[in-house]
Coordinates of C-alpha atoms in Angstrom, one line a residue:
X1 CA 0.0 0.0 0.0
X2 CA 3.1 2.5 1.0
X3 CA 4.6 2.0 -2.5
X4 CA 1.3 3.0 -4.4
X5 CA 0.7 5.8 -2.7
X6 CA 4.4 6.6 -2.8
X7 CA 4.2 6.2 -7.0
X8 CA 0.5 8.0 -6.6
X9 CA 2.4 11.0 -4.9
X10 CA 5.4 11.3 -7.8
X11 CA 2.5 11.3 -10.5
X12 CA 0.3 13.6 -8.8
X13 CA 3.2 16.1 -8.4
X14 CA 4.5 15.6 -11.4
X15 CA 1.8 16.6 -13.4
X16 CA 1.8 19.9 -11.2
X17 CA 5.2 20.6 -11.8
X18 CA 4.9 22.0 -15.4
X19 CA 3.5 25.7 -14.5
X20 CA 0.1 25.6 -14.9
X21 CA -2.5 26.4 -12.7
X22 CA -3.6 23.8 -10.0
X23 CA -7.5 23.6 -8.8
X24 CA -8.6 23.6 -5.2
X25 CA -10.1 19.7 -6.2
X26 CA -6.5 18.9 -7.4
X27 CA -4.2 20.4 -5.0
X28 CA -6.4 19.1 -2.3
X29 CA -6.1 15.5 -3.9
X30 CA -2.0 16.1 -3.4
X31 CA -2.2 17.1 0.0
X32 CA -4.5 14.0 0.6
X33 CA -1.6 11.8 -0.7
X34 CA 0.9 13.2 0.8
X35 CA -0.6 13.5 4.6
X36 CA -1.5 9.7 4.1
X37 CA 2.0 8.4 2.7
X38 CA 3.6 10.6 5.7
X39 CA 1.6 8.9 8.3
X40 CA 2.1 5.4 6.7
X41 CA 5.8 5.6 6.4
X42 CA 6.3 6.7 10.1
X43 CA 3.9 3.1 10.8
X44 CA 1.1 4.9 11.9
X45 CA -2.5 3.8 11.2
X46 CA -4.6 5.8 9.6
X47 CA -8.1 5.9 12.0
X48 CA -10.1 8.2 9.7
X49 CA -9.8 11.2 7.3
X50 CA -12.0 14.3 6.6
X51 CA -12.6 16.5 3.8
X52 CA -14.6 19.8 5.4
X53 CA -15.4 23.2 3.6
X54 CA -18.2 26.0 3.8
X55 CA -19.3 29.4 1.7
X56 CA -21.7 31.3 2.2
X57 CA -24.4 30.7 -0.1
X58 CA -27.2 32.6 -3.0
X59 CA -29.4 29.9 -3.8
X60 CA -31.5 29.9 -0.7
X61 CA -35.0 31.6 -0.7
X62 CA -35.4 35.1 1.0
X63 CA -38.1 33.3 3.1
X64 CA -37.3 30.8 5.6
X65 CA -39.7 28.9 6.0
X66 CA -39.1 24.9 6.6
X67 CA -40.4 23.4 2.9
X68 CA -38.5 26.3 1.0
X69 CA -35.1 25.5 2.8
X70 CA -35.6 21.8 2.3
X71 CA -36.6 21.8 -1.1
X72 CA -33.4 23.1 -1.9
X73 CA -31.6 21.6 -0.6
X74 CA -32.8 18.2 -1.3
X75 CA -32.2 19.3 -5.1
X76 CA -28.7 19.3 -4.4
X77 CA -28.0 16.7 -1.8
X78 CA -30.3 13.6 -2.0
X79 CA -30.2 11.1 0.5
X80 CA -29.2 13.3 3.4
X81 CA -31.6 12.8 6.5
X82 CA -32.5 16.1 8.0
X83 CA -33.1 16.7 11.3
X84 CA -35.6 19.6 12.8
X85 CA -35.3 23.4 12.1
X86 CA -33.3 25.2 14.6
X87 CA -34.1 28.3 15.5
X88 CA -32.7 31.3 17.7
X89 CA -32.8 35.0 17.6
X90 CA -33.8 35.2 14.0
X91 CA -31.0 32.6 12.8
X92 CA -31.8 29.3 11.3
X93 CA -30.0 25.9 11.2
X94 CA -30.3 22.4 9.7
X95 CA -28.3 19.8 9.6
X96 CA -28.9 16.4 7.5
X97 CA -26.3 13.1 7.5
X98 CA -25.7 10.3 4.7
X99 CA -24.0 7.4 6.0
X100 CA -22.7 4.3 3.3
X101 CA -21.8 1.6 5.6
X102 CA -19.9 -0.1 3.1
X103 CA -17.9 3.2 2.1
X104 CA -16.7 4.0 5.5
X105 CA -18.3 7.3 5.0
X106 CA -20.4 9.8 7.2
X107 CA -21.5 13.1 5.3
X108 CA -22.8 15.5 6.9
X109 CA -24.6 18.7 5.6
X110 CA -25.2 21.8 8.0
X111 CA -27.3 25.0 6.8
X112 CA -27.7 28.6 8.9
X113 CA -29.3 31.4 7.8
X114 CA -29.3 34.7 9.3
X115 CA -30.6 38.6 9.3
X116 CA -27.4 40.4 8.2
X117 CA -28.0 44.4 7.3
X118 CA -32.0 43.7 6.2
X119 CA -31.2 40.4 4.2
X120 CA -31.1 36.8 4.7
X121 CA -27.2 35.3 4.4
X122 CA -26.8 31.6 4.6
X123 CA -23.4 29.4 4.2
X124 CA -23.3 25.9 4.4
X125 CA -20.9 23.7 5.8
X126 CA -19.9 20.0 4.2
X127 CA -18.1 17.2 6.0
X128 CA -17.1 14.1 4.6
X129 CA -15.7 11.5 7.6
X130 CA -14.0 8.5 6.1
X131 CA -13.4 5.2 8.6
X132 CA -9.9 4.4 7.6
X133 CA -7.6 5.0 4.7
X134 CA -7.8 2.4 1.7
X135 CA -5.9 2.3 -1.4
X136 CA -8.5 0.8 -3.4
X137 CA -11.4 2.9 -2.4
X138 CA -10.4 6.4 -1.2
X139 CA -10.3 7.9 -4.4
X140 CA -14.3 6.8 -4.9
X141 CA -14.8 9.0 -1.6
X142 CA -13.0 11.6 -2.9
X143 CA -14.4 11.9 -5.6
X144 CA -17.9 11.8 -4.1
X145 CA -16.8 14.7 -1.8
X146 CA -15.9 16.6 -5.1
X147 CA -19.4 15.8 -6.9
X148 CA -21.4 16.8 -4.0
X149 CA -19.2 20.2 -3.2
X150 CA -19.8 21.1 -6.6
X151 CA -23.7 20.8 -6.1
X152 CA -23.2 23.4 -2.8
X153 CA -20.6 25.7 -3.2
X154 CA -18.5 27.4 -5.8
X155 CA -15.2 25.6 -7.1
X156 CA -13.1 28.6 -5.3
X157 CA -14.4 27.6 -1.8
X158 CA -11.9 26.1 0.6
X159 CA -11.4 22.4 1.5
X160 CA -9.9 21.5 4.7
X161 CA -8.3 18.0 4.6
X162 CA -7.6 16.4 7.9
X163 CA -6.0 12.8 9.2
X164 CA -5.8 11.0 12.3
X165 CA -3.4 8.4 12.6
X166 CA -2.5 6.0 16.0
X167 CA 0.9 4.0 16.8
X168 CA 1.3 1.5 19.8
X169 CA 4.5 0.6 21.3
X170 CA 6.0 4.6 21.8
X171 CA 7.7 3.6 25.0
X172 CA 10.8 5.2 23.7
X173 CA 9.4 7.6 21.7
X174 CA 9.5 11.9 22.8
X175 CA 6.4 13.5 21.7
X176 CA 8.1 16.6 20.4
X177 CA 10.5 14.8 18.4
X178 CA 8.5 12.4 16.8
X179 CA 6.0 15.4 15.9
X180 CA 8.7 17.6 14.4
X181 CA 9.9 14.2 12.7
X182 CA 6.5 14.4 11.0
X183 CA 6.5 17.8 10.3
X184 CA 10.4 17.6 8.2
X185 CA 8.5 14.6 6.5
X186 CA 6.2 17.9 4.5
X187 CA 10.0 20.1 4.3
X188 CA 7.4 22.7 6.0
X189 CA 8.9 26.0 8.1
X190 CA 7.7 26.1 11.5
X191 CA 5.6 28.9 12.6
X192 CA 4.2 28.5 16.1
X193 CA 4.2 25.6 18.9
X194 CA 2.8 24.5 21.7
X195 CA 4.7 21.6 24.1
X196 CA 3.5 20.2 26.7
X197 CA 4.3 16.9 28.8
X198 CA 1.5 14.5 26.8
X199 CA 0.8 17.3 23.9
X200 CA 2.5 18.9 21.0
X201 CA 1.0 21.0 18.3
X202 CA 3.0 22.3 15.3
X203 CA 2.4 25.0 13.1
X204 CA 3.6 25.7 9.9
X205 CA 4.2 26.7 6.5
X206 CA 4.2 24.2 3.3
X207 CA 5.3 26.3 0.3
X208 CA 4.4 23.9 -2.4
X209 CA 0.7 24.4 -1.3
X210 CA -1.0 27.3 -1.9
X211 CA -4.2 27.9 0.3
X212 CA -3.1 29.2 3.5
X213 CA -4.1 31.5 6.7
X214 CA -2.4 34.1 8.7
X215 CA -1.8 33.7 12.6
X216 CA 0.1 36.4 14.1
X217 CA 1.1 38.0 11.0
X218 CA 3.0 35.0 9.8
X219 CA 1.3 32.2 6.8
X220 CA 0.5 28.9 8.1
X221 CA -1.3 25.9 6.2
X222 CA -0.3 22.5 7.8
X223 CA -0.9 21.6 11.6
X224 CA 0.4 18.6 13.1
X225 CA -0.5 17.4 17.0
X226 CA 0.0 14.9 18.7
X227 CA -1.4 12.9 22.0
X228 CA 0.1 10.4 24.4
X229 CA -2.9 8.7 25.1
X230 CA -1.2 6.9 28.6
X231 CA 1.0 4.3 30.2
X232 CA 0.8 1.7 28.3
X233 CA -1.2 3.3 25.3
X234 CA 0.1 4.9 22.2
X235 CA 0.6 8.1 20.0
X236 CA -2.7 10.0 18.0
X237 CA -1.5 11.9 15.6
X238 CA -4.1 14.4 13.8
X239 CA -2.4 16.5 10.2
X240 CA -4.4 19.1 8.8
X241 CA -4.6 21.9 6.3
X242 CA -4.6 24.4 6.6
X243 CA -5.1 23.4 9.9
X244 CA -6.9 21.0 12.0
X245 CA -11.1 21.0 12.1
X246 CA -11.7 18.1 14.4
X247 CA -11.4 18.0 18.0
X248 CA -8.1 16.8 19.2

């Protein structure tokens, strides 16, 4: 599995290497790759992965009533069950799931709507959790996440890519170093830290990838932390970009 990713990464940045422009749907299938094939070669195992993004949205009715909302929703994203409308001080939410069992995959689908200078704005947030990281079927996920972002937001909209990774048997192993091991594994410049006895988390600054944020007037696109999880237990390992959306 290693060595395909490995030759998956080398084709992937190869075709990027010849000056031309790269998508947010492409460079966000590198950065999948490469997060994997990182955590892989330093033997961890890949728990899950995410794909996350949001953008405010246009094609929601001025009104808000319950049937408008749903019905366009459901235009866009069949097979999501949707919970009850949410409401408080004159916002809106909704949020609908789509599991596949056999996938590994939970999407999930949020909507809020609110009064902003005598309009309605509304943004949406996707989330695709994948159990897992498997050769022969994460591109079908990915490419799922790409067909159904495409239904919701524009092509432009950000997607933040996140892995979780655990390794047993760290008896020997010192939590800082094995974090900014990782983080020389992406050749990335570190920007901010934070160490602690059973927790380290790395910031930094991958300049083969474009989308990134500013923290403390310094760019930043890749976060790394890491969790002893005990005597006796192991490492968790979470990588993001352009930085980390799940709990941790």
């Amino acid at each position: 599995m290693r060595l395909l990713i490995g030759l998956l990464s080398i084709i992937l940045l190869a075709s990027f290497s010849n000056g031309t422009s790269v998508s947010i749907e492409d460079e966000t299938e590198v950065k999948t790759v490469e997060m994997a094939n990182v955590l892989l070669t330093h033997n961890y195992s890949i728990q899950k992965w995410s794909l996350y993004t949001r953008e405010k949205v246009s094609f929601i009715p001025k009104s808000l009533g319950y049937k408008g909302i749903m019905s366009e929703l459901s235009k866009r994203a069949s097979g999501f069950h949707w919970g009850n409308l949410e409401e408080s001080d004159g916002s809106v939410k909704v949020t609908g799931t789509k599991i596949d069992s056999e996938l590994g995959t939970k999407e999930t689908l949020t909507l809020v709507s609110y009064p902003e200078e005598n309009r309605i704005s509304s943004y949406l947030i996707y989330n695709m959790e994948i159990k897992g990281f498997h050769q022969e079927e994460w591109r079908t996920t990915y490419e799922r996440f790409k067909a159904q972002k495409s239904q919701l937001v524009t092509q432009e909209a950000q997607v933040f890519s996140c892995f979780v990774g655990e390794k047993n048997d760290t008896m020997d192993i010192v939590l800082y170093n094995e974090a900014d091991k990782l983080l020389g594994a992406f050749s990335a410049s570190k920007v901010e830290e934070i160490n602690e006895e059973t927790f380290v988390s790395l910031s930094a600054y991958h300049e083969e990838w474009e989308a990134d944020l500013v923290t403390n007037n310094q760019r930043m696109n890749i976060q790394i932390a890491l969790r002893n999880t005990g005597i006796g237990g192991g490492i968790t390992a979470t990588i993001g970009t352009p930085i980390i959306t799940t709990e941790y």
